[in-house]
CSV table of C-alpha atoms and ligand atoms in Angstrom, one decimal:
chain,number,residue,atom,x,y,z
A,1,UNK,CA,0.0,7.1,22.1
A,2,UNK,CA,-2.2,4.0,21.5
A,3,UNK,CA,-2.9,3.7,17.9
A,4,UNK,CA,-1.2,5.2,15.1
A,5,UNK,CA,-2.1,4.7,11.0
A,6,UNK,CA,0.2,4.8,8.2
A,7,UNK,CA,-1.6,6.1,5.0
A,8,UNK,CA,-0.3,6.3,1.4
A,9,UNK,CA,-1.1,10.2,0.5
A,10,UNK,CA,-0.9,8.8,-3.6
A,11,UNK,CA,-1.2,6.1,-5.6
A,12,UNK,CA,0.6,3.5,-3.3
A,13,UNK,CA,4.5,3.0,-3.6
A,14,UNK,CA,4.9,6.1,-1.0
A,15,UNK,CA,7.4,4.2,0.9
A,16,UNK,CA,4.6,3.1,3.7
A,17,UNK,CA,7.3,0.0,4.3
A,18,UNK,CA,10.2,2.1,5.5
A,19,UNK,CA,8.2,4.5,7.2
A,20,UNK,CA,5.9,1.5,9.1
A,21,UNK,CA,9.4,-0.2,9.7
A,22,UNK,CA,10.3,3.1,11.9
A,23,UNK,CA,7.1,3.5,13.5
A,24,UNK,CA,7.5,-0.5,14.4
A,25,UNK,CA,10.5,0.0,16.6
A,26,UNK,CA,8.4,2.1,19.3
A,27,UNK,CA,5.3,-0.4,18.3
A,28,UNK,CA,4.3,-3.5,20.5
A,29,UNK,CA,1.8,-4.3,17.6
A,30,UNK,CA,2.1,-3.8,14.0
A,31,UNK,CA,-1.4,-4.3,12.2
A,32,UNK,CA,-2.0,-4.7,8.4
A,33,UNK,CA,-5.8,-3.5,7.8
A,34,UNK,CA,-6.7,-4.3,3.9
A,35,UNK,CA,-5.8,-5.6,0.8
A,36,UNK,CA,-3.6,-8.6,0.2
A,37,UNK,CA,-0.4,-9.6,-1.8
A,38,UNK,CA,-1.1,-6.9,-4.2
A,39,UNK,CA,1.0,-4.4,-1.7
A,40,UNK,CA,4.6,-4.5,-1.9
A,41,UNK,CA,6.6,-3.2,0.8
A,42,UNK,CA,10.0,-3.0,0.7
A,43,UNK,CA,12.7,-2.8,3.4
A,44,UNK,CA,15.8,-2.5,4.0
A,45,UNK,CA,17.7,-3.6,6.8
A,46,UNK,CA,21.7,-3.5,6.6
A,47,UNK,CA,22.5,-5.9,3.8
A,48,UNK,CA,19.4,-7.4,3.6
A,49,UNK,CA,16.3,-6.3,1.5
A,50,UNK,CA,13.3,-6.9,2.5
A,51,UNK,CA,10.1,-7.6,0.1
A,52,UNK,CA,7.1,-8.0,2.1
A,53,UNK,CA,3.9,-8.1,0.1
A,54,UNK,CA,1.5,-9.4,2.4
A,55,UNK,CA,3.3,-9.7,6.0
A,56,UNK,CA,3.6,-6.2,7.7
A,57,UNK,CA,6.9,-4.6,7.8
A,58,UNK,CA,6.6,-4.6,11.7
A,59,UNK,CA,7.6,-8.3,11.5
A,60,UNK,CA,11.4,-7.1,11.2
A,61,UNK,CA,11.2,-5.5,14.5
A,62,UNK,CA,11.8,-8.2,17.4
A,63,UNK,CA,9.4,-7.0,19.6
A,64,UNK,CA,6.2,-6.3,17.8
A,65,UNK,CA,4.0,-8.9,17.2
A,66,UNK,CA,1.9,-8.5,14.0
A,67,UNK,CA,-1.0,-9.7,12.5
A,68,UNK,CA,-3.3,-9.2,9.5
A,69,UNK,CA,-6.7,-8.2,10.3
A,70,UNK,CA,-10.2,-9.1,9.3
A,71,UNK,CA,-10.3,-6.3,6.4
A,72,UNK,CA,-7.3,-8.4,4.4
A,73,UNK,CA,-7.8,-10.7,1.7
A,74,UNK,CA,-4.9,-13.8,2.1
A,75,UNK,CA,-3.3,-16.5,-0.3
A,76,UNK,CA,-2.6,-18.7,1.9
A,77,UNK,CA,-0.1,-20.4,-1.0
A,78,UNK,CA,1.4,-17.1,-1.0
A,79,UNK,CA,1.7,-16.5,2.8
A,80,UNK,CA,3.5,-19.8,3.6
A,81,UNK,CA,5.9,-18.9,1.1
A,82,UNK,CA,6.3,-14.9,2.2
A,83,UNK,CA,6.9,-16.9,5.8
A,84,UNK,CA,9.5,-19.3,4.4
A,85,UNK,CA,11.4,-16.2,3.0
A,86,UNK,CA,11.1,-14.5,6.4
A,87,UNK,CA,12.4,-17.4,8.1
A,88,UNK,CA,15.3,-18.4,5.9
A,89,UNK,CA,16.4,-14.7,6.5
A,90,UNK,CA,16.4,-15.4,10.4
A,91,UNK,CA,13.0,-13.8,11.1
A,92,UNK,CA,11.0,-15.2,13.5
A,93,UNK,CA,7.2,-16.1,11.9
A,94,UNK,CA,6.3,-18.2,14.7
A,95,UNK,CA,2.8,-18.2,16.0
A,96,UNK,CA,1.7,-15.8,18.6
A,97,UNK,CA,4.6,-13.3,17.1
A,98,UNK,CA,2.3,-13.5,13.7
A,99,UNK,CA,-1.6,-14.0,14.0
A,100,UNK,CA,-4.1,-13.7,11.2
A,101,UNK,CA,-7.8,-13.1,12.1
A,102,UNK,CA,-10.4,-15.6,11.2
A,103,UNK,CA,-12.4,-13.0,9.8
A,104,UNK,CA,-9.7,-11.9,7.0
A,105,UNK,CA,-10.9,-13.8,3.7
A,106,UNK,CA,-9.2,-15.9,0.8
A,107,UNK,CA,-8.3,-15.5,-1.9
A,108,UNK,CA,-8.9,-18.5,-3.8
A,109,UNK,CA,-7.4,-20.1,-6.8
A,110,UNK,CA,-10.4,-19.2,-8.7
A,111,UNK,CA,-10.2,-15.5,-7.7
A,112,UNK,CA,-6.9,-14.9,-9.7
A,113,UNK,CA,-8.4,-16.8,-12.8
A,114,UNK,CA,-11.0,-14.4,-12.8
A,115,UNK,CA,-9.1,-11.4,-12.3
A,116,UNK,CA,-7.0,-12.0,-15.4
A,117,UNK,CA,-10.4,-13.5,-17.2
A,118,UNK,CA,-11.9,-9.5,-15.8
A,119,UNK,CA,-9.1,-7.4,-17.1
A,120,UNK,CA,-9.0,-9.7,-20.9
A,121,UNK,CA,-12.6,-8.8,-21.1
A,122,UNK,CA,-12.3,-5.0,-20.0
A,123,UNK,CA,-9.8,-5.0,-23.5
A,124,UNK,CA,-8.1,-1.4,-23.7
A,125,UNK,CA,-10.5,-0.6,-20.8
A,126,UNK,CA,-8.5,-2.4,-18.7
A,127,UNK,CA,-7.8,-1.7,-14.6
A,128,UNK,CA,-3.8,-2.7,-15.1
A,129,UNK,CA,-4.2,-4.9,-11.7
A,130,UNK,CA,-1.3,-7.1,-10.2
A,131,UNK,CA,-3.5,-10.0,-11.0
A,132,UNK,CA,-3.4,-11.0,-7.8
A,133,UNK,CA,-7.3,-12.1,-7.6
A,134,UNK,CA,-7.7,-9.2,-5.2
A,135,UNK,CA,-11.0,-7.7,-6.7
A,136,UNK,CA,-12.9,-10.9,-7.1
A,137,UNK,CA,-12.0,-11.8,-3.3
A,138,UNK,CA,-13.8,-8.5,-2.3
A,139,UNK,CA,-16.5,-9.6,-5.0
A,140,UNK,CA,-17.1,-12.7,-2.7
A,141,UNK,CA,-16.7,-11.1,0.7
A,142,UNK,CA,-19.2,-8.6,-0.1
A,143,UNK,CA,-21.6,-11.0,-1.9
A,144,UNK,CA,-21.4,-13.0,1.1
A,145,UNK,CA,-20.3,-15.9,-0.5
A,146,UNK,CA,-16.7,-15.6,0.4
A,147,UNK,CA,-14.2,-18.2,2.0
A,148,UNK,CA,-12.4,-16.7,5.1
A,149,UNK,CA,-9.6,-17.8,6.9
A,150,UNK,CA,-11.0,-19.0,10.3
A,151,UNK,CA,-12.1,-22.0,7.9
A,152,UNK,CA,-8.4,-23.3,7.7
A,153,UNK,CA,-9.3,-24.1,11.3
A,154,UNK,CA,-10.3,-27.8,9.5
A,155,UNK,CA,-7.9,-28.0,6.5
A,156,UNK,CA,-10.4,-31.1,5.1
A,157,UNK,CA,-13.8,-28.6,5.2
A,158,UNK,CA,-11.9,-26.0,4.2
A,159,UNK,CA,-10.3,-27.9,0.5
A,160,UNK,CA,-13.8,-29.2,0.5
A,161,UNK,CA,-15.2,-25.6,0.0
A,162,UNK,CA,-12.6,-24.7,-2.0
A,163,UNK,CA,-13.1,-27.6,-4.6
A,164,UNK,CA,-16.8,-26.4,-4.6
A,165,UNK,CA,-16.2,-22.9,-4.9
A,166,UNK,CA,-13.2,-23.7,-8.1
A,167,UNK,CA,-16.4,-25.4,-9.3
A,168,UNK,CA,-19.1,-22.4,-9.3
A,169,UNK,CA,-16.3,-20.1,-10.5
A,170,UNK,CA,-15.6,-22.7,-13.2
A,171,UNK,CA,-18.9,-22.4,-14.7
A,172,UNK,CA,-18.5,-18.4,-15.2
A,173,UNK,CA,-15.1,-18.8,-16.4
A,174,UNK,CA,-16.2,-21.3,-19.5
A,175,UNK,CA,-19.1,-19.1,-19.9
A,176,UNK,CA,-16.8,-16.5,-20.6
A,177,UNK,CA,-14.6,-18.4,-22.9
A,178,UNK,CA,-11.5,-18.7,-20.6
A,179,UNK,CA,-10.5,-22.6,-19.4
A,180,UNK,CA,-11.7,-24.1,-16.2
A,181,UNK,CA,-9.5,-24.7,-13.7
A,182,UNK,CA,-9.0,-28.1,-12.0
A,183,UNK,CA,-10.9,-27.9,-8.9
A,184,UNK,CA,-9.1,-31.0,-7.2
A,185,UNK,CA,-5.7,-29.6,-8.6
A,186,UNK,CA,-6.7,-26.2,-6.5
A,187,UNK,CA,-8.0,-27.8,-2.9
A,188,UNK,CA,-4.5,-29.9,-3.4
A,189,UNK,CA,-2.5,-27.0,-3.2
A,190,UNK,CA,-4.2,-24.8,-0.6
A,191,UNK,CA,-4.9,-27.5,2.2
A,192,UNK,CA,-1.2,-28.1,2.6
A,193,UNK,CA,-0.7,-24.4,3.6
A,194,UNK,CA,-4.5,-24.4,5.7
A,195,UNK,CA,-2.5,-26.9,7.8
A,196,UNK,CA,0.8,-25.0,8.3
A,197,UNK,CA,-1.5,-21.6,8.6
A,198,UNK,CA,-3.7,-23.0,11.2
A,199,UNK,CA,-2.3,-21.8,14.7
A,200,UNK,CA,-1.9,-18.7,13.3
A,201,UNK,CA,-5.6,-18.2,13.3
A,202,UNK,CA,-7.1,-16.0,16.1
A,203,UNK,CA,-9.2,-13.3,17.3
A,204,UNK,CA,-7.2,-10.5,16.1
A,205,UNK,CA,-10.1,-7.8,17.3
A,206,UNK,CA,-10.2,-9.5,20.6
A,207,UNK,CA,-6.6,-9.1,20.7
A,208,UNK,CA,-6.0,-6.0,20.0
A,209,UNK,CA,-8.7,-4.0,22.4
A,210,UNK,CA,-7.2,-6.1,25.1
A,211,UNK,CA,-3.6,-4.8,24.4
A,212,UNK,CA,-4.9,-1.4,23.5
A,213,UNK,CA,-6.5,-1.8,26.9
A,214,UNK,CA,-3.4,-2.3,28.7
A,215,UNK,CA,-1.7,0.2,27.1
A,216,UNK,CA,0.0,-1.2,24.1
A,217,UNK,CA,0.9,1.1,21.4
A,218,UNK,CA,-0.2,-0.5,18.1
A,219,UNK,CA,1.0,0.5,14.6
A,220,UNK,CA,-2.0,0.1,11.3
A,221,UNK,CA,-0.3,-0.7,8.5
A,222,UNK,CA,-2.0,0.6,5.7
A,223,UNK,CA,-1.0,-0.5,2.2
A,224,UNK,CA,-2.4,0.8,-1.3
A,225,UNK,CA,-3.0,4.6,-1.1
A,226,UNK,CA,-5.9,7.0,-0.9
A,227,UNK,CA,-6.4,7.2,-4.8
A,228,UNK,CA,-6.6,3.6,-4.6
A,229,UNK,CA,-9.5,3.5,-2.3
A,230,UNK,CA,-12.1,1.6,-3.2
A,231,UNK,CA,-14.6,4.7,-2.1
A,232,UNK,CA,-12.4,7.7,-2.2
A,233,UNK,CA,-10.5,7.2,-4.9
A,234,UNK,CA,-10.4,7.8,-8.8
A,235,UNK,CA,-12.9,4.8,-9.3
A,236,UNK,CA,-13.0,2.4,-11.1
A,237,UNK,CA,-9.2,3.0,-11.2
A,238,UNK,CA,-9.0,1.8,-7.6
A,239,UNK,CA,-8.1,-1.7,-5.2
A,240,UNK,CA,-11.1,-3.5,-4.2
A,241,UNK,CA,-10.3,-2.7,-0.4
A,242,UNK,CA,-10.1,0.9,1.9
A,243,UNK,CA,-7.1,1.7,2.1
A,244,UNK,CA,-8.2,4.9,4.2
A,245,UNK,CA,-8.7,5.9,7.9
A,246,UNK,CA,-12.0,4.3,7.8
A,247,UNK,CA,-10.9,1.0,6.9
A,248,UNK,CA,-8.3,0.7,9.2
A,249,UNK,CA,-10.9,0.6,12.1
A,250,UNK,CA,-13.5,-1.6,9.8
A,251,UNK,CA,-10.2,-3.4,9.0
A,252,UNK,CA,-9.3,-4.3,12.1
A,253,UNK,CA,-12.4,-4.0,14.2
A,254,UNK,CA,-11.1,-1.3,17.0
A,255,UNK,CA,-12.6,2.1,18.0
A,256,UNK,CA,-12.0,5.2,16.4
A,257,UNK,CA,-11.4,6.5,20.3
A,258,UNK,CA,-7.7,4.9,20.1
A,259,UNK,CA,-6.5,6.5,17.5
A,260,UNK,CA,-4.6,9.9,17.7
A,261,UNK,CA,-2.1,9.5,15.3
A,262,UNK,CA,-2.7,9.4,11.4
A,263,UNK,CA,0.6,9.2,9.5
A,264,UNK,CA,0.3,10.3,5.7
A,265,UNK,CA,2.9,9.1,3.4
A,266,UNK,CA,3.9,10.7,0.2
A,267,UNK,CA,6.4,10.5,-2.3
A,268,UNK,CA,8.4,13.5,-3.0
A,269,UNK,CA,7.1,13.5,-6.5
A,270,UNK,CA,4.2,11.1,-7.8
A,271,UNK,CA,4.5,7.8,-9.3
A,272,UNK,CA,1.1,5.4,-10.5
A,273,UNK,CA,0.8,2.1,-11.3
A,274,UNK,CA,-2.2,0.5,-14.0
A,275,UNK,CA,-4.1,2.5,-15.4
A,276,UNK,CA,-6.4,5.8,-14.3
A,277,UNK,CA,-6.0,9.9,-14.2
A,278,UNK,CA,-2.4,11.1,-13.2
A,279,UNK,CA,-2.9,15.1,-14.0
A,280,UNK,CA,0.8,15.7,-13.2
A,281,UNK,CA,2.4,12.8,-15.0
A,282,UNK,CA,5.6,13.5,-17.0
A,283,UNK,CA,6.8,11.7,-20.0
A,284,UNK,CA,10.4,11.6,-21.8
A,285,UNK,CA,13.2,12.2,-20.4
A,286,UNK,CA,12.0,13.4,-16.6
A,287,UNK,CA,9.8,10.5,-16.5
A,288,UNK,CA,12.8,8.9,-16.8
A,289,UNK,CA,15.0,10.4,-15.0
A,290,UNK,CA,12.2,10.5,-12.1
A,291,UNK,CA,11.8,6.4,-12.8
A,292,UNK,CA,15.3,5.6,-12.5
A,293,UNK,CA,17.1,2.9,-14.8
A,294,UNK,CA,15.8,-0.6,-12.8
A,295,UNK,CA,18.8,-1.0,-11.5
A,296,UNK,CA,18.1,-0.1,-8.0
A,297,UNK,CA,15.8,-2.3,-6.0
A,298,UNK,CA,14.3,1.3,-5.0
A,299,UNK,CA,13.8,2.3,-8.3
A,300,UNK,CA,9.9,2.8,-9.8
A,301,UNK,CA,9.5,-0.3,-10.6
A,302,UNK,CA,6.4,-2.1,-9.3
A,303,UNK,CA,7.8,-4.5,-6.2
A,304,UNK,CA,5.0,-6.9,-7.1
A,305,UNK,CA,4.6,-6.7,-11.1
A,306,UNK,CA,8.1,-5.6,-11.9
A,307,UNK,CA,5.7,-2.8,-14.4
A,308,UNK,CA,7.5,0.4,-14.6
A,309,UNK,CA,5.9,3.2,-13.2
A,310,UNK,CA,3.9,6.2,-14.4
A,311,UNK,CA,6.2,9.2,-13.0
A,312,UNK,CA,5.0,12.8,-12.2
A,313,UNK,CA,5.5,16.2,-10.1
A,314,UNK,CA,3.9,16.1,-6.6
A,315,UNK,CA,0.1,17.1,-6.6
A,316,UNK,CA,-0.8,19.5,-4.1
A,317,UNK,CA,-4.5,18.7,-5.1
A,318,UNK,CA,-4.4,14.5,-4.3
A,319,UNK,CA,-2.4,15.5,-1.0
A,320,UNK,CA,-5.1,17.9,0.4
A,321,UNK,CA,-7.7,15.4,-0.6
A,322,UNK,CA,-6.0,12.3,1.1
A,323,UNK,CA,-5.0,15.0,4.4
A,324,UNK,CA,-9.0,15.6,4.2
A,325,UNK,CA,-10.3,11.9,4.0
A,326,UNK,CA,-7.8,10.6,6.6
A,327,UNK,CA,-7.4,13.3,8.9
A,328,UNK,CA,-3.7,13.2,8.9
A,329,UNK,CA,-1.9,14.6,11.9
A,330,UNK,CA,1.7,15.1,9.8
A,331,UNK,CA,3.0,13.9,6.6
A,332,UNK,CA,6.3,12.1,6.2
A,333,UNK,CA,7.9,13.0,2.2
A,334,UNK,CA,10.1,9.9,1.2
A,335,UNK,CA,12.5,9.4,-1.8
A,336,UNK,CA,13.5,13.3,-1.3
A,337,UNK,CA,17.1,12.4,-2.5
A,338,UNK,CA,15.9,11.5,-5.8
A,339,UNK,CA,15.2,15.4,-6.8
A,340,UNK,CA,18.7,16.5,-6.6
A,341,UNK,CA,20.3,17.9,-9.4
A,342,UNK,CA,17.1,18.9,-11.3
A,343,UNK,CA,17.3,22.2,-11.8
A,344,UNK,CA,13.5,23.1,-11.4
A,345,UNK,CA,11.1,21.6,-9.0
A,346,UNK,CA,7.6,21.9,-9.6
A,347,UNK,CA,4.3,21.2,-7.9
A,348,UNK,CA,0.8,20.7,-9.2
A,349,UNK,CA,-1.0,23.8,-7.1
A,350,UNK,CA,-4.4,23.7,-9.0
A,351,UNK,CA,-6.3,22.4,-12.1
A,352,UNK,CA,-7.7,24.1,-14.8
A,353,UNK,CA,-10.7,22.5,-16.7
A,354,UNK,CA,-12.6,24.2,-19.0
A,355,UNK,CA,-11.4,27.8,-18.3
A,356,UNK,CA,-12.0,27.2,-15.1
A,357,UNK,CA,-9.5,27.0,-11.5
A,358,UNK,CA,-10.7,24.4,-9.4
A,359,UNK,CA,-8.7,24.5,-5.7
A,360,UNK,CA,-9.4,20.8,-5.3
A,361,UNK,CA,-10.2,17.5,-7.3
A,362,UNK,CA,-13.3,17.3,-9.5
A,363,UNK,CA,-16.1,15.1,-8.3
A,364,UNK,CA,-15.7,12.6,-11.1
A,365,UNK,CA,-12.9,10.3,-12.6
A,366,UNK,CA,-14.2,11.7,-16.5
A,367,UNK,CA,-13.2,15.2,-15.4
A,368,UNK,CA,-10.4,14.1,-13.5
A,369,UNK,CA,-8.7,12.6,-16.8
A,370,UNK,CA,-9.2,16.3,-18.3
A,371,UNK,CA,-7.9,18.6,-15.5
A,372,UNK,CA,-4.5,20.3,-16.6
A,373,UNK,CA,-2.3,21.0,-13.9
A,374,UNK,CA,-1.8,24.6,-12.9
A,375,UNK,CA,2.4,24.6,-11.8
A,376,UNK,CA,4.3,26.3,-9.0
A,377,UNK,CA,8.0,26.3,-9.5
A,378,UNK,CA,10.7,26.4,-6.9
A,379,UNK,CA,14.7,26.2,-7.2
A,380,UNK,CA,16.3,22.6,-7.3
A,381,UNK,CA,19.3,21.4,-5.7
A,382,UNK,CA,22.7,20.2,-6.8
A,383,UNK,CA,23.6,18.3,-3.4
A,384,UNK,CA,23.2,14.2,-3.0
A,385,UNK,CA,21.0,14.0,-0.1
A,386,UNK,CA,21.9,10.2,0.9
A,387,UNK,CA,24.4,11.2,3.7
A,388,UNK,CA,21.9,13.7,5.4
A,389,UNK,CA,21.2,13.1,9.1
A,390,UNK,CA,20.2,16.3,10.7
A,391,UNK,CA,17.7,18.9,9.4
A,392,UNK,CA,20.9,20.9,9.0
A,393,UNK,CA,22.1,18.9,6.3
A,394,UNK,CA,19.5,19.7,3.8
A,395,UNK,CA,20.5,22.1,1.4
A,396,UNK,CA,18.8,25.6,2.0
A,397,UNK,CA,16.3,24.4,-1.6
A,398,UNK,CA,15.1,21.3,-0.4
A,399,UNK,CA,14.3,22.6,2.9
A,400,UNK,CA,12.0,25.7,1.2
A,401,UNK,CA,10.2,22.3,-1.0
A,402,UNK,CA,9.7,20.9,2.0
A,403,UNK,CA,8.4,24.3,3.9
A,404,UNK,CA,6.0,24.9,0.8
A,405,UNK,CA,4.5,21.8,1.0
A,406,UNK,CA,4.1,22.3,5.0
A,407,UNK,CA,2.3,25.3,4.3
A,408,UNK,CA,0.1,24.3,1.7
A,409,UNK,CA,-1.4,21.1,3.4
A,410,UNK,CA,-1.4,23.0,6.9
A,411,UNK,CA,0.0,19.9,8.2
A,412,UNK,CA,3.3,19.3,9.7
A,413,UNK,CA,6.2,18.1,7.3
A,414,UNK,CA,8.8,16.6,9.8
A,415,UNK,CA,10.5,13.8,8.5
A,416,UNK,CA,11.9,13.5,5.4
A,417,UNK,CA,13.5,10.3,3.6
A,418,UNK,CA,16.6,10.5,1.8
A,419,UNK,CA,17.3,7.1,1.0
A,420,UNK,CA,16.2,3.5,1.7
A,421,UNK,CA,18.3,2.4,4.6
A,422,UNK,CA,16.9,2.8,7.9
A,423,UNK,CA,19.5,5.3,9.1
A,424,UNK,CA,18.2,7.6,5.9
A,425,UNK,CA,15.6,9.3,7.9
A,426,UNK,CA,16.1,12.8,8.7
A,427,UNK,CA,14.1,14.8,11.5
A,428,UNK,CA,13.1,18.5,11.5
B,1,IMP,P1,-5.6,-4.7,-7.6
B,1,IMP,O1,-5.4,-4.2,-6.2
B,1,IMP,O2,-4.6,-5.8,-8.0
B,1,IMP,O3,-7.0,-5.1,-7.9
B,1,IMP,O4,-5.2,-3.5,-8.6
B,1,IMP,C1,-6.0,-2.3,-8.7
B,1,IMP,C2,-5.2,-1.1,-9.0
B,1,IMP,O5,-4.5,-0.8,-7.8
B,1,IMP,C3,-4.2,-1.3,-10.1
B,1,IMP,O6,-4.0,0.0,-10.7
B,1,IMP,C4,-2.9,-1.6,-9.4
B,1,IMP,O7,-1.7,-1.3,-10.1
B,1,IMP,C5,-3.1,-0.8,-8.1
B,1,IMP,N1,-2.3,-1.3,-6.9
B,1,IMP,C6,-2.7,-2.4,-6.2
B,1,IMP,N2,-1.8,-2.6,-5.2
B,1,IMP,C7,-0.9,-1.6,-5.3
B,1,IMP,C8,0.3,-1.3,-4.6
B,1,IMP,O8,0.6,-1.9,-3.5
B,1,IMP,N3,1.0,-0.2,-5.0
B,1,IMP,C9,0.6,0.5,-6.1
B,1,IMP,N4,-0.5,0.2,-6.8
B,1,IMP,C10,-1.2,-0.8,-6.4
């Protein structure tokens, strides 16, 4: 089994973390593809909880090494301080057990200013992003005037480009009536953690077709979700990066020929973050109820923005979509335990729009705000689910949600989450 990807099925939040932090313990290599410190994965192991927003989860599995490939966008600020975490907890962050390819790119101080400058201008119209200068980092990567990591390589060159680049972005960001930011202030700050970032920088392509040539089984962490695709999903409600099959492979520059595994990960109802279409969200009470009271570090609250989440049924619709663009080989459900005691489930089959029954999602984002959801409804379940370990210890309900879904997507549903702890995995 050389390659296997984990791929959110929704709008991120699936649980990719816990289920990445499972595939990791048969992984030699665990891989983040795209996006940056916008992602928050959470794990936990024992006592501990683990919030990893830009490091994969594979990093709290001893033997895999890990790395961030050329498809992420890094704060390198942000980095040292998500290693410093790591290694007060009594992970080892050392070099050669974490790499970070020289093709990845930064994000600068400038990109954050000019996300939040963005999303003021867009008003009401807003994207709701973390604000974590994600989409002006992809701005610069694709308008080729980017800053990527291998330039840490010299900490001086590198604060030098950085002071000019805080410069250029300064001019757009008067322009726009938002304040400049010091540009000395900025190259101060990041060439501290270009020097402490520096040995991590390596081939990361190089090194993983030579492991995947001796037989190494490496692990793609994805983060994000396929409605969050930059391409494929309900644009311009979307991350900057692909969070999809494709960009794994872009992402971390390996051969499509390695890959037989593709992992989708959804939530056993739907949650959204920010703004965009969400056919079968709930409001009131279930949304709610679905939500959770904050309490809980598992609760659907956003790991990075602390925003609560938009709460929903599970949409059969998104699911086929995302098992279409990825090519997923199984589906894992997570957060099943969170349905009991509600007496109804029910799932988005269909949409109406317009009189009409579409079998799968309208072609543009307009149309996707106006789709009603057409509803199946199966019997709930009174039983916890926290303490289930075997297949056998699903109540007969939960077992016939689970069956349903199998047999709509056409996919194998095998694993099932009822809870976060590592031990709450249960197997068909
Ligand atoms: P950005 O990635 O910060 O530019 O945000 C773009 C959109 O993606 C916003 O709706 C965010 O809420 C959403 N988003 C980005 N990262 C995540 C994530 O890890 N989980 C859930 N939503 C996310």
């Amino acid at each position: 089994m050389p390659a296997t990807v984990v791929i959110g099925a929704q709008w991120g939040d699936e649980g990719k973390g816990r289920v990445a932090d499972w595939l990791a313990a048969q992984s030699d290599v665990v891989a983040r593809y795209a996006g940056g410190d916008n992602a928050g994965h959470t794990v936990y192991v024992g006592e501990q909880v683990f919030k990893l927003h830009l490091i994969p989860s594979g990093i709290l599995r001893d033997q895999a090494v890990c790395l961030l490939g050329n498809g992420t966008v890094i704060n390198p600020v942000n980095m040292v301080k998500e290693m410093e975490g790591l290694r007060a907890a009594g992970v080892d962050v050392s070099p050669g057990r974490l790499l970070i390819s020289t093709r990845a790119h930064i994000i600068a101080p400038a990109h954050i200013a000019l996300d939040a400058a963005g999303e003021k201008a867009r008003g009401a119209d807003k994207i709701g992003t973390t604000l974590r200068g994600i989409g002006p980092a992809y701005t610069d990567k694709t308008n080729r005037s980017g800053l990527r990591a291998g330039q840490m390589a010299d900490p001086e060159a590198f604060a030098d480009a950085l002071y000019k680049h805080t410069g250029a972005a300064n001019e757009r960001l008067v322009r726009d009536g938002n304040d400049p930011l010091d540009p000395q202030k900025s190259a101060e700050e990041y060439i501290d953690a270009a020097y402490k970032l520096k040995p991590y920088l390596a081939d990361t392509s190089a090194y993983l077709n030579a492991r995947l040539r001796e037989g190494a089984v490496i692990l793609c962490e994805g983060a994000q979700g396929t409605m969050l695709d930059i391409d494929h999903g309900d644009y311009p409600f979307v991350t900057s990066s692909s969070p999809t099959v494709g960009g794994a492979l872009t992402g971390l520059g390996i051969g499509a020929r390695w890959v037989d595994r593709v992992v989708g990960v959804a939530k056993a109802f739907s949650t959204r973050v920010g703004s965009g279409p969400f056919p079968t969200e709930v409001e009131g009470e279930l949304a709610a109820r679905l939500r959770g009271t904050g309490e809980n570090f598992w609760d659907e609250f956003g790991t990075t923005t602390g925003r609560p989440r938009r709460c929903g049924w599970l949409d059969m619709l998104i699911l086929k979509y995302a098992r279409d663009v990825n090519g997923f080989t199984e589906l894992v459900l997570t957060k099943l335990d969170v349905l009991s005691g509600l007496p109804e489930i029910t799932i988005g089959v269909g949409y109406e729009i317009d009189g009409t029954i579409l079998d799968g999602i309208p072609v543009t984002t307009a149309d996707q705000m106006r789709v009603k959801p057409v509803y199946e409804t199966l019997p709930g379940w009174d039983e916890p689910l926290g303490s289930a370990r075997t297949w056998n210890d699903l109540p007969k309900a939960a077992c016939a949600y689970i069956d349903r879904i199998a047999e709509l997507l056409e996919i194998p549903v095998n694993t099932v989450s009822v809870g976060p702890e590592r031990d709450q995995l249960v197997q068909r």
